[in-house]
Short mmCIF file of C-alpha atoms and ligand atoms in Angstrom, two decimals:
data_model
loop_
_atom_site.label_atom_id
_atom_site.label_comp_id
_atom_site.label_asym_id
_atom_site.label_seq_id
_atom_site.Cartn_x
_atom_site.Cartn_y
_atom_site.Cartn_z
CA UNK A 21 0.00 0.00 0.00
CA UNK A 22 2.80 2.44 0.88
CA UNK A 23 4.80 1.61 -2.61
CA UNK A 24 1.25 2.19 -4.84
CA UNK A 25 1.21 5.69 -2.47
CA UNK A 26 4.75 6.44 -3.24
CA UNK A 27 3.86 6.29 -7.15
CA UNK A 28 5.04 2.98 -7.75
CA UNK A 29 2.98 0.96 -10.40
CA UNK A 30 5.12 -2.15 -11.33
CA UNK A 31 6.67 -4.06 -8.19
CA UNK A 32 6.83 -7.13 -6.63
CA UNK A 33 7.64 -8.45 -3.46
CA UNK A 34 10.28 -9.98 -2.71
CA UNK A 35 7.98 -13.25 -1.18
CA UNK A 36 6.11 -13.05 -4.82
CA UNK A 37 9.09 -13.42 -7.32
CA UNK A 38 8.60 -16.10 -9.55
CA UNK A 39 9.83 -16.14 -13.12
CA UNK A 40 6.21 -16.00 -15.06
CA UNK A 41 5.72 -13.49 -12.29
CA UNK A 42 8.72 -11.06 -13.04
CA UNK A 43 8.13 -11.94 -16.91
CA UNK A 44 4.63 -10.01 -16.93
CA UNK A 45 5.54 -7.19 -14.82
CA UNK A 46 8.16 -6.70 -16.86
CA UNK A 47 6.01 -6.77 -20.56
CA UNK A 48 3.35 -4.62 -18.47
CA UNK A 49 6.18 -2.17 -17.53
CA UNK A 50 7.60 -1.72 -20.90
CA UNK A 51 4.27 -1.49 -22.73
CA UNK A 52 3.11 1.18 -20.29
CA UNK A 53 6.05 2.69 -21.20
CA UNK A 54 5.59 2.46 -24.90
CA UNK A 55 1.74 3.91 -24.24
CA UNK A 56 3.28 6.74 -22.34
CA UNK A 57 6.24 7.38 -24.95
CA UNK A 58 2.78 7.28 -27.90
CA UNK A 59 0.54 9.97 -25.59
CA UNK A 60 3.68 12.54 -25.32
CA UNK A 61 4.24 12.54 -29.10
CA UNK A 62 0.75 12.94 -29.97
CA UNK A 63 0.35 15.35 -27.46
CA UNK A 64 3.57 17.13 -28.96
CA UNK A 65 1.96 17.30 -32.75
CA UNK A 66 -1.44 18.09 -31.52
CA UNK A 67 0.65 21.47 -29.83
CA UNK A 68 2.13 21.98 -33.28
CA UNK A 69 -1.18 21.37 -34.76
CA UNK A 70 -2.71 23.76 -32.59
CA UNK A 71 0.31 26.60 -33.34
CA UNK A 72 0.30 25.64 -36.81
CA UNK A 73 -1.06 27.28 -39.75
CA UNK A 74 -1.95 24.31 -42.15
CA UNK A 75 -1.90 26.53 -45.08
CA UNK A 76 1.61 27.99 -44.89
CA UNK A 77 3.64 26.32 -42.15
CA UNK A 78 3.66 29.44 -40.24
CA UNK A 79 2.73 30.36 -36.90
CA UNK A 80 -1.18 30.93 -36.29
CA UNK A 81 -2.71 33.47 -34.23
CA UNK A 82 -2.43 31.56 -31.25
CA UNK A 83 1.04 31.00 -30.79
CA UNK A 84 1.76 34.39 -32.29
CA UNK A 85 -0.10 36.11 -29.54
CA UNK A 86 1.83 33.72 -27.36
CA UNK A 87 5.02 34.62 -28.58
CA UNK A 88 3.96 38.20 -28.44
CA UNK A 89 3.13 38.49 -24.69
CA UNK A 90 6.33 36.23 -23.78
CA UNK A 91 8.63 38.64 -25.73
CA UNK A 92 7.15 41.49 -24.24
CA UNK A 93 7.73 39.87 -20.75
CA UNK A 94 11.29 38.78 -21.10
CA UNK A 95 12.69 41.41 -23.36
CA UNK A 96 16.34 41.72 -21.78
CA UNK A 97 17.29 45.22 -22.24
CA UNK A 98 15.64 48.51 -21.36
CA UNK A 99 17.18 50.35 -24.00
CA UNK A 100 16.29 47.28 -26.58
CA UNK A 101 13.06 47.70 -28.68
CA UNK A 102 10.66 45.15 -30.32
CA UNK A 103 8.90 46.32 -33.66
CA UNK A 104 5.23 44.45 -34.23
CA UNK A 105 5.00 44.43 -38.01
CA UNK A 106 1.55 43.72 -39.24
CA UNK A 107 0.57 43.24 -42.87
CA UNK A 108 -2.25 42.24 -45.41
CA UNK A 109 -2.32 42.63 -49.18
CA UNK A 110 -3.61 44.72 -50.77
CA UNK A 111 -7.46 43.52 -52.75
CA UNK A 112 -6.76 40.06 -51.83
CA UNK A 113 -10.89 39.36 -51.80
CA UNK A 114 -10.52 40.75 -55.77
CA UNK A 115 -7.81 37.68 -55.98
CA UNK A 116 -10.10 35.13 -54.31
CA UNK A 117 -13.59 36.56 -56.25
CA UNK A 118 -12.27 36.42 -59.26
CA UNK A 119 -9.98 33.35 -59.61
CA UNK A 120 -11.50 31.17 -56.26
CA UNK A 121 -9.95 30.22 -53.03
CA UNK A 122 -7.93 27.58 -54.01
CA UNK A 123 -5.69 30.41 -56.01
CA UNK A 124 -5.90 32.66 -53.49
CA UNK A 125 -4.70 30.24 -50.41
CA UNK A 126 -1.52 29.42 -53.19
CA UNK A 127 -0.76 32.94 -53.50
CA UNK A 128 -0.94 33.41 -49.52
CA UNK A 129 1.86 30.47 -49.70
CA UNK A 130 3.69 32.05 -52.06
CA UNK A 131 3.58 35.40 -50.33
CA UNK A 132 4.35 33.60 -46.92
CA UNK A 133 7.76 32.05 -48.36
CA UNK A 134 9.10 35.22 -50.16
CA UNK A 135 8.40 37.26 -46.97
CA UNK A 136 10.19 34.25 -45.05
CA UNK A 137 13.23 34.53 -47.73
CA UNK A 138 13.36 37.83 -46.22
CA UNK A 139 13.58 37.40 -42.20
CA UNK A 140 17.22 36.03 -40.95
CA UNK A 141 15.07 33.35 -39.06
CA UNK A 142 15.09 34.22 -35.70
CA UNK A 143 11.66 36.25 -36.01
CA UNK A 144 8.46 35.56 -35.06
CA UNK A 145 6.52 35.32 -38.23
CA UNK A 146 2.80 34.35 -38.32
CA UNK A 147 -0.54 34.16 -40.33
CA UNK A 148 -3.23 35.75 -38.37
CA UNK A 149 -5.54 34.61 -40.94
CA UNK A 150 -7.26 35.46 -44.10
CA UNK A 151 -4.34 37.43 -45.84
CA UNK A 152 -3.16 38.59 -42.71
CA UNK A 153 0.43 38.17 -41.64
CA UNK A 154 2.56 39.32 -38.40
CA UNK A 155 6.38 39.22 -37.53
CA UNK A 156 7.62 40.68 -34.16
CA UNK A 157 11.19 41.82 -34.56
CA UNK A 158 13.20 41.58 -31.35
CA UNK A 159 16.19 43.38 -29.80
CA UNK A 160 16.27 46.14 -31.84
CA UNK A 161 18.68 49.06 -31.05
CA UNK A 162 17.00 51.51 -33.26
CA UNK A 163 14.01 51.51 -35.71
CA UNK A 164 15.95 51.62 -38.55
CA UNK A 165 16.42 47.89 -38.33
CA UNK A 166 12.86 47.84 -38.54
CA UNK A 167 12.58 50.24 -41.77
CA UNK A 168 15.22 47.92 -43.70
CA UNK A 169 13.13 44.54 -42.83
CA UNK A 170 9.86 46.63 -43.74
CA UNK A 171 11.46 47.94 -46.91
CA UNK A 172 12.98 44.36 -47.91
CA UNK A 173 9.42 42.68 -47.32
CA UNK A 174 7.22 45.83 -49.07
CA UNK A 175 9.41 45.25 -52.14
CA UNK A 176 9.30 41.24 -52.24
CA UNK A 177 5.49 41.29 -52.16
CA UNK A 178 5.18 43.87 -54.69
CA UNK A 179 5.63 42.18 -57.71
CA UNK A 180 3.39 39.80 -60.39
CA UNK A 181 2.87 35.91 -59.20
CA UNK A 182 2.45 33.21 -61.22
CA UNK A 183 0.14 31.13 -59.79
CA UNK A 184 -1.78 27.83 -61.89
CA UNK A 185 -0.67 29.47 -64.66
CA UNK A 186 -2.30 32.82 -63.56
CA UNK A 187 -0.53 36.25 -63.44
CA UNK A 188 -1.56 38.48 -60.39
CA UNK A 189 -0.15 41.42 -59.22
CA UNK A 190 0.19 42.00 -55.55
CA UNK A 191 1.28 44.42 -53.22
CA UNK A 192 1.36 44.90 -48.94
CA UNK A 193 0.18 47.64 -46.66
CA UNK A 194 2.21 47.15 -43.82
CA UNK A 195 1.52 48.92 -40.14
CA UNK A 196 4.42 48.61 -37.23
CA UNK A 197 3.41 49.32 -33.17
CA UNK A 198 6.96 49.95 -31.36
CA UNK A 199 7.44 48.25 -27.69
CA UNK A 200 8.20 50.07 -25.06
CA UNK A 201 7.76 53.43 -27.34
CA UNK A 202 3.80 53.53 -28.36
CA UNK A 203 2.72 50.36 -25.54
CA UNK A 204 3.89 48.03 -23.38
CA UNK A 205 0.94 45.80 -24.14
CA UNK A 206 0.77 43.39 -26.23
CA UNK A 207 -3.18 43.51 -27.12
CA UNK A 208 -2.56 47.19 -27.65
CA UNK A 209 0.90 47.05 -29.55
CA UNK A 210 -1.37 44.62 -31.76
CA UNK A 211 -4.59 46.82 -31.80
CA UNK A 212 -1.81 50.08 -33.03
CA UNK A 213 -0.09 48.17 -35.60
CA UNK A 214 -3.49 47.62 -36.91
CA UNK A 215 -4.38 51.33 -37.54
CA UNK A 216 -1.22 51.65 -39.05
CA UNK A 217 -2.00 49.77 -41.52
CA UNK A 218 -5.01 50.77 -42.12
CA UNK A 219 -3.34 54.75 -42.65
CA UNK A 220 -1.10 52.26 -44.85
CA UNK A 221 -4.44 51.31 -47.31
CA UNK A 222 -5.61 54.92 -46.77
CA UNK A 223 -2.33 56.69 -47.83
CA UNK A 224 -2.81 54.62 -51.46
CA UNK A 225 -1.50 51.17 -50.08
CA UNK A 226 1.99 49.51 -50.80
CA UNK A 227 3.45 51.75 -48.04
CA UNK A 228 4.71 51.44 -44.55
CA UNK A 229 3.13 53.39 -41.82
CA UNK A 230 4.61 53.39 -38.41
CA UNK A 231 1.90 53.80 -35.40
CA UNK A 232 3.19 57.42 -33.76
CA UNK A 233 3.15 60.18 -35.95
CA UNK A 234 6.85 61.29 -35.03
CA UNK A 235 8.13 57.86 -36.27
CA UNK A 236 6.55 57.82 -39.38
CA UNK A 237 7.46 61.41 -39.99
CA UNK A 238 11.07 60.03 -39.59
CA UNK A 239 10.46 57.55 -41.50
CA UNK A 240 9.34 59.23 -44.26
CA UNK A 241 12.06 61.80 -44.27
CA UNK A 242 14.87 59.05 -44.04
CA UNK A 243 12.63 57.13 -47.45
CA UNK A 244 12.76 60.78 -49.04
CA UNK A 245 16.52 60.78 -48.44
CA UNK A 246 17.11 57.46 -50.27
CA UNK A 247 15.05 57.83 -52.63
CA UNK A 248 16.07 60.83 -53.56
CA UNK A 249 19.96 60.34 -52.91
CA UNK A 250 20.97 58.24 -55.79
CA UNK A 251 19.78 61.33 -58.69
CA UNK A 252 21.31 63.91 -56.21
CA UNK A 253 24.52 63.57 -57.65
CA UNK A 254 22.98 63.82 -61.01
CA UNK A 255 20.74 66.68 -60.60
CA UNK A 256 23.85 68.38 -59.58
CA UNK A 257 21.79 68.99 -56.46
CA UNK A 258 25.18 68.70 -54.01
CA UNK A 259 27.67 71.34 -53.07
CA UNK A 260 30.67 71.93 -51.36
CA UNK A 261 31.53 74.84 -47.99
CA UNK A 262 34.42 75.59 -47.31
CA UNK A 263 35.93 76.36 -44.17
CA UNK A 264 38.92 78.46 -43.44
CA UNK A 265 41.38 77.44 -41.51
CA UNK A 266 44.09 79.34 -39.66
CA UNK A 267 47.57 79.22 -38.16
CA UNK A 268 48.44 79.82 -34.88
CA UNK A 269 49.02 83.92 -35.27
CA UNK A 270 45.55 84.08 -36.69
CA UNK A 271 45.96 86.40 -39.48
CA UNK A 272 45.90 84.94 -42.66
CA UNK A 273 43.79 82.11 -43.95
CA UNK A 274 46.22 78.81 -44.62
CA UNK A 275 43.60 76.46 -45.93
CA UNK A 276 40.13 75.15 -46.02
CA UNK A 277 37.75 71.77 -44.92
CA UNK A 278 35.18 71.52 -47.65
CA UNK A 279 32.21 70.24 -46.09
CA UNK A 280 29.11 68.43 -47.83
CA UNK A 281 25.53 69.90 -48.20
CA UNK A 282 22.88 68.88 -50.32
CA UNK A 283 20.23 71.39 -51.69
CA UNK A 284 17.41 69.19 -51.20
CA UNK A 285 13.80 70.14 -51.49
CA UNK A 286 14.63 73.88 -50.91
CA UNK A 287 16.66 72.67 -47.85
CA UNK A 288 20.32 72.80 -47.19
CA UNK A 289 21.26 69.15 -45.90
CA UNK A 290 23.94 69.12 -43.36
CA UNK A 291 26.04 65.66 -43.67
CA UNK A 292 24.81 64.05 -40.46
CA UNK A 293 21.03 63.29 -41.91
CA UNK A 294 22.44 61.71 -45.38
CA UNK A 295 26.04 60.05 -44.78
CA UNK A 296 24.72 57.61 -43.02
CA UNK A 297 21.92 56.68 -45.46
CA UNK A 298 24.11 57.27 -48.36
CA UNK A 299 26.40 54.48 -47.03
CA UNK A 300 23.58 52.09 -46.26
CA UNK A 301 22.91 52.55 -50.03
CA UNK A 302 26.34 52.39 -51.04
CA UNK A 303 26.45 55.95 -52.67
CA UNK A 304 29.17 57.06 -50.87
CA UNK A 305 31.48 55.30 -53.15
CA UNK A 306 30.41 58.01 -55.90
CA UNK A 307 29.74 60.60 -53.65
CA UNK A 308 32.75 60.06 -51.81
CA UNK A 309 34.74 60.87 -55.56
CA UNK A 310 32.82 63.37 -56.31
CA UNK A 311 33.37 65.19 -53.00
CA UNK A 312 37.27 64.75 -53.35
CA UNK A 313 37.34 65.56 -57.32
CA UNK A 314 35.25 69.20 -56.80
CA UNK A 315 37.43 70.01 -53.35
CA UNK A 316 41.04 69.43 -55.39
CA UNK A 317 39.80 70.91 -58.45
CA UNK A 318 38.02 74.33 -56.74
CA UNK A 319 41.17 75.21 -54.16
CA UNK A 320 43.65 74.58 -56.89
CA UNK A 321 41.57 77.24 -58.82
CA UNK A 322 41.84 79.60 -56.08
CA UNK A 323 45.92 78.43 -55.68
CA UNK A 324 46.51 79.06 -59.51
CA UNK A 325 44.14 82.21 -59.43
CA UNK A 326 45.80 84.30 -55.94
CA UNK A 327 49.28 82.60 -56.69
CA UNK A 328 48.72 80.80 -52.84
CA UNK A 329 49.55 77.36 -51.42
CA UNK A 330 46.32 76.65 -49.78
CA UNK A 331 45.59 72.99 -47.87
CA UNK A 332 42.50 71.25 -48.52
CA UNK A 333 40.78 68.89 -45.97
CA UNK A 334 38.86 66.16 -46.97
CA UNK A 335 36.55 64.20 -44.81
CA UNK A 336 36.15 60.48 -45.48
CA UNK A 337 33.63 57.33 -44.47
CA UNK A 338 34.68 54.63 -43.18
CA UNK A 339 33.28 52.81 -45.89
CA UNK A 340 35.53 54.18 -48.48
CA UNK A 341 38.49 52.70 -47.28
CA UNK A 342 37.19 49.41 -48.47
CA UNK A 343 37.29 51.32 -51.85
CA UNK A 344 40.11 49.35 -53.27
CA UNK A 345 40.59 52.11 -56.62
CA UNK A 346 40.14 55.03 -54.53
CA UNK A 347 43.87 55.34 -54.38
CA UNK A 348 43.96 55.28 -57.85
CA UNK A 349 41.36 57.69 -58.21
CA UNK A 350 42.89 60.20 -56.12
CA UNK A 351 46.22 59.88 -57.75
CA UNK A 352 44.50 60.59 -60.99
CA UNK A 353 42.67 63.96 -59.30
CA UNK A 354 46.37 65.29 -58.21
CA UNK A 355 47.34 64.48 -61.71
CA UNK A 356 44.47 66.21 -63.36
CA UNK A 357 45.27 69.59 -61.35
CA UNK A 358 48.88 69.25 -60.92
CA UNK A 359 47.49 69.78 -57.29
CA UNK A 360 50.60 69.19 -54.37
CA UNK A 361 49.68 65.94 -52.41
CA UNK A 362 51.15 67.64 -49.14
CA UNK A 363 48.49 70.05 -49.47
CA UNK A 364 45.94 67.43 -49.37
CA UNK A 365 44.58 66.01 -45.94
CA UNK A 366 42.47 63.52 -45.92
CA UNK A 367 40.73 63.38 -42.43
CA UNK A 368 39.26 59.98 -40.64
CA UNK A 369 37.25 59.35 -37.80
CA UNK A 370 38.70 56.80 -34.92
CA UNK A 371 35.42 54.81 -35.63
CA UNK A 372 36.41 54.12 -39.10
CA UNK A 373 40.22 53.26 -38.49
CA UNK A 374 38.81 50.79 -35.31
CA UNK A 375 35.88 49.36 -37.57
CA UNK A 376 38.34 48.18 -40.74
CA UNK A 377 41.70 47.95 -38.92
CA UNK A 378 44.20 46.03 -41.12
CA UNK A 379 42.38 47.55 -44.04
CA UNK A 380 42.50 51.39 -42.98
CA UNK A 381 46.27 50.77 -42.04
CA UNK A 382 46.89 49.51 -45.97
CA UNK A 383 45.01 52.35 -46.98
CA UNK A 384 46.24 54.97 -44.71
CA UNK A 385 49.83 53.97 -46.26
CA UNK A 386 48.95 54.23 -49.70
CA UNK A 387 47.53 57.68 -49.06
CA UNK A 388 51.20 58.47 -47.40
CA UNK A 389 52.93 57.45 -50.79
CA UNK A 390 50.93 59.37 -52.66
CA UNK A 391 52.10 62.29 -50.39
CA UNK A 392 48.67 63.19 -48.62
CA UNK A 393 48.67 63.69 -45.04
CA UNK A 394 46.44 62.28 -42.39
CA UNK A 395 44.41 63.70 -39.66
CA UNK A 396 42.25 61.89 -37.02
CA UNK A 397 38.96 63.82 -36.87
CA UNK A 398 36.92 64.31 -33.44
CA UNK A 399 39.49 63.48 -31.40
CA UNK A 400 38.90 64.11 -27.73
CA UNK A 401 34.79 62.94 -28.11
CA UNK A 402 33.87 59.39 -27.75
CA UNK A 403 36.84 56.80 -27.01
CA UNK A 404 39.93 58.32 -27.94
CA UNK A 405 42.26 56.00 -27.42
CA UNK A 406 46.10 57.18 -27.26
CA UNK A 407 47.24 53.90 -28.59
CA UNK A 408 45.81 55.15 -31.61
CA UNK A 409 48.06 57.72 -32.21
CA UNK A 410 51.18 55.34 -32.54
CA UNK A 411 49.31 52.25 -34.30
CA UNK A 412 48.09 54.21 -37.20
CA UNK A 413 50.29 56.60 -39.61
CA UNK A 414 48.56 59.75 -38.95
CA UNK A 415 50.15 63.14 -39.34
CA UNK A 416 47.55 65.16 -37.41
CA UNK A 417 44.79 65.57 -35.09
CA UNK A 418 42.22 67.64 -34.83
CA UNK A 419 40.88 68.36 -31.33
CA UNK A 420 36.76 68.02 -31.24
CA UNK A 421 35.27 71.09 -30.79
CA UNK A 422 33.55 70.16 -27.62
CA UNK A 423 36.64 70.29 -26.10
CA UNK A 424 37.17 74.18 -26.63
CA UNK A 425 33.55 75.11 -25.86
CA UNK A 426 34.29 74.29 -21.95
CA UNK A 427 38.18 75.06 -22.33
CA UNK A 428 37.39 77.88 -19.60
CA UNK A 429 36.46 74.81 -16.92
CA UNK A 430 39.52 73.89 -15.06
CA UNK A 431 39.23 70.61 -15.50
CA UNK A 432 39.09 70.83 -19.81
CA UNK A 433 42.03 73.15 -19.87
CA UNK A 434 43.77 70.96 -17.82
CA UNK A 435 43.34 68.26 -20.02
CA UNK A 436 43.52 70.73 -23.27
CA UNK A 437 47.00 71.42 -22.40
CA UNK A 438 48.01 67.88 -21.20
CA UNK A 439 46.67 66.20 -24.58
CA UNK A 440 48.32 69.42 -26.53
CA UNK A 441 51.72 68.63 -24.78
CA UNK A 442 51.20 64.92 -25.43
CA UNK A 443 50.47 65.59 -29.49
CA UNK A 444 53.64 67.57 -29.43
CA UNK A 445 55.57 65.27 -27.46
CA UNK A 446 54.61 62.79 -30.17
CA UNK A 447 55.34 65.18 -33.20
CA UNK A 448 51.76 65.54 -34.15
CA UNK A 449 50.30 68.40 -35.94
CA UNK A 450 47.14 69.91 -34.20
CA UNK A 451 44.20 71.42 -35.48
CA UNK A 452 41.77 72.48 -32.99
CA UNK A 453 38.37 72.62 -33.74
CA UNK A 454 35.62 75.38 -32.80
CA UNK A 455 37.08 78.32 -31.53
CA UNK A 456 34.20 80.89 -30.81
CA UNK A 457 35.94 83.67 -29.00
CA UNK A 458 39.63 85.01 -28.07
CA UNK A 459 39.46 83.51 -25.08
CA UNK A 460 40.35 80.06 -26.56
CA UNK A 461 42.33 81.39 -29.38
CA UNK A 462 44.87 82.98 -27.19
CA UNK A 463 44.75 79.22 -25.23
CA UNK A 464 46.08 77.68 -28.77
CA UNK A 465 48.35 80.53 -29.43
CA UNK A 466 50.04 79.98 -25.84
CA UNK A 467 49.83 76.03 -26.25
CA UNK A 468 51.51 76.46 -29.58
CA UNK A 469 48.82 74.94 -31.68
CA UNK A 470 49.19 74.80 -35.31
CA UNK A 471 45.82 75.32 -36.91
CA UNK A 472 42.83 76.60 -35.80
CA UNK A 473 38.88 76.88 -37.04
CA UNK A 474 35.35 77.81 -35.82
CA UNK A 475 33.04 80.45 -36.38
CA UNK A 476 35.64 82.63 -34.28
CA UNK A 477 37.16 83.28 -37.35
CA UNK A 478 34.70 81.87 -40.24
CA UNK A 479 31.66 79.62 -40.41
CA UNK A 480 31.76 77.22 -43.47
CA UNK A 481 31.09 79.55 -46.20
CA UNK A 482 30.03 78.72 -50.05
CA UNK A 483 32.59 79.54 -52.82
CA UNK A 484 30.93 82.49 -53.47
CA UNK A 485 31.13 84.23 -49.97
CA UNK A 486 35.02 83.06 -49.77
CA UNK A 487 35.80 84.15 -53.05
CA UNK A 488 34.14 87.64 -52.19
CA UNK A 489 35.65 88.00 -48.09
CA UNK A 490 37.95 85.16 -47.52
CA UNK A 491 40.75 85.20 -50.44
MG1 MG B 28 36.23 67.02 -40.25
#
């Protein structure tokens, strides 16, 4: 009585052993076993069953909504975000009216595995039903992860299927709720994603509509900016500032930093809300050139023209050290305008040396045949790392400007003057950046340092304006 208690259900007693005895229990033991083995698996399809959508292999609503509130629950990071995507096509009832279900289910299959084709797999991705589908993106640092997924699934639905022999085109409106940013409820996040979508069919469907205004006004700027980016060059809609920069006595100007803008929709871009897209897109390659070409070409104009030996600053990506002609390029633009390479300086951020490496060293040599000089941009903001300084071959660095906005704190100067003595020590040249009063150009003059620039002296000004005040 105390074994059956205990949970015991095959035993004998020790009196009771026979051999036809222990034979049975033993059959009865292993067939129980077998019985038991039988229930789990069935019970383990009928939970697939239930989480399955027959049609497409996908998730169903259940287990999506499952997977939903779970996510939501155990999403590691505060700062992380999770992006419900939510999407139908668009006149899918036309598709099943006119042609009958049958095609229409084979087009949602179709549908389901070029979305799929899409996702790197670790998504949730799930048929709601009818023609509606749902992925929830996890860990997301910004939304722009997000956009790109959107964008990559928008364009693989819109496009002509072939199904039975049938050509039908199709296209998605898509609607995205952001967790923690518009809810931290799953219903809800659900319930928002859904009026986004439906603004998606209202705007003229195959679009993308984020849930909060702000996000989708975002969104549509950054879409504008692609979209636009690629003719920019064309439409000759991109043009060069220059600013002056000046030695340490501050009289006359020794050089300039041409700096990117973009005359776009009656707007003067600043680089910060393009580069980036522009290398997502790749388009800094031929930007990049073009940038480097119209900067050699217009201060060896001005050199030829005022009989001068101005410098010439050039900012670039990090991307474009993976440009493996760009040497050649540039050896062909100091050709073309018999332009001195020691009056070219081509100017990196630490990011860019860190993110290639190897690479950016290769490159960064090449650059010092061809007689260019170096400078490390920003230096002083973010992780600057001294180490730096000896591992790459860089001729200069330029001091961020943040550093001279506070240089009257005791704490900044102090380390002004320590990293000043250190560049020195090391036989670096030193440009420092934003000087916006006498105050901290008299602090370069008395720590010695080469170059100087900020709207103390000049903001970046277009050809005209220098042409007319600066030369
Ligand atoms: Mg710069």
């Amino acid at each position: 009585m105390e074994c059956i208690r205990a949970g015991a259900q095959d035993f004998l007693l020790k009196s009771e052993v026979t051999e036809s005895r222990l034979q049975r229990v033993i059959l009865q033991s292993q067939a129980r076993f077998e019985l038991e083995q039988k229930l789990q698996n069935s019970y383990q399809e009928a939970k697939k069953l239930a989480e399955l959508d027959v049609l497409t292999g996908l998730a169903n609503r259940y287990a999506f909504e499952e997977a939903l509130s779970l996510n939501i629950t155990q999403q590691p990071r505060h700062d992380e975000k999770l992006a419900l995507i939510l999407f139908d096509l668009d006149n899918f009832k036309y598709v099943n009216d006119t042609h009958g279900h049958n095609i229409g289910d084979q087009l949602l299959k179709q549908v389901a595995n070029s979305v799929r084709a899409c996702l790197r797999g670790n998504e949730i991705f799930a048929r709601l039903g009818g023609d509606e589908f749902a992925i929830i993106l996890n860990n997301l640092r910004t939304l722009d992860n997000a956009t790109r997924v959107t964008k990559r699934i928008l364009n693989s639905i819109d496009k002509t299927c072939n199904v039975a022999g049938i050509d039908i085109k199709i296209s998605a409106s898509i609607g995205i709720a952001i967790y923690p940013d518009n809810s931290v409820n799953g219903q809800e996040l659900l319930k928002y994603a859904d009026i986004a979508m439906y603004r998606a069919k209202k705007l003229g469907r195959n679009q993308i509509c984020y849930f909060a205004e702000e996000m989708q006004a975002k969104f549509i700027e950054r879409y504008q900016i692609e979209a636009n980016l690629l003719g920019a060059l064309k439409r000759n809609e991109f043009v060069l500032h220059y600013q002056p920069v000046y030695p340490t006595d501050g009289k006359q100007v020794i050089g300039f930093e041409a700096l990117i803008r973009w005359n776009f929709q009656n707007t003067l871009l600043f680089p910060d809300s393009f580069i980036e897209i522009a290398e997502c897109s790749r388009v800094i390659f031929e930007l990049g050139r073009w940038v480097i070409t119209q900067a050699i070409a217009q201060v060896a104009y001005w050199n030829a023209k005022h009989n001068k030996t101005l410098s010439v600053s050039i900012n670039l990506s990090a991307l474009q050290l993976s440009d493996s002609s760009l040497i050649d390029f540039i050896k062909t633009v100091i050709d073309t305008y018999q332009f001195p390479a020691r009056l070219i300086e081509f100017e990196l951020t630490e990011t860019a040396l860190l993110e290639h490496d190897n690479q950016s060293i290769a490159f960064m040599s090449e650059l010092n045949k061809l007689g260019c000089r170096i400078a490390l941009d920003d230096f002083g903001s973010g992780f600057s790392s001294v180490a730096h300084l000896q591992n790459f071959p860089i001729d200069t660095v330029k001091l961020d400007q943040s550093l001279m906005f506070v240089c009257h704190e005791t704490k900044t100067l102090a380390l002004i003057k320590g990293l000043a003595a250190m560049l020195h020590s090391l036989d670096l040249n030193i440009v420092a950046e934003g000087i916006e009063n006498t105050e901290s150009m008299l602090l370069c003059q008395q720590l010695n340092i080469q170059r100087m620039q900020g709207y103390y002296f000049s903001k970046p000004l277009d050809v005209k304006t220098i042409e007319a005040k600066v030369l």
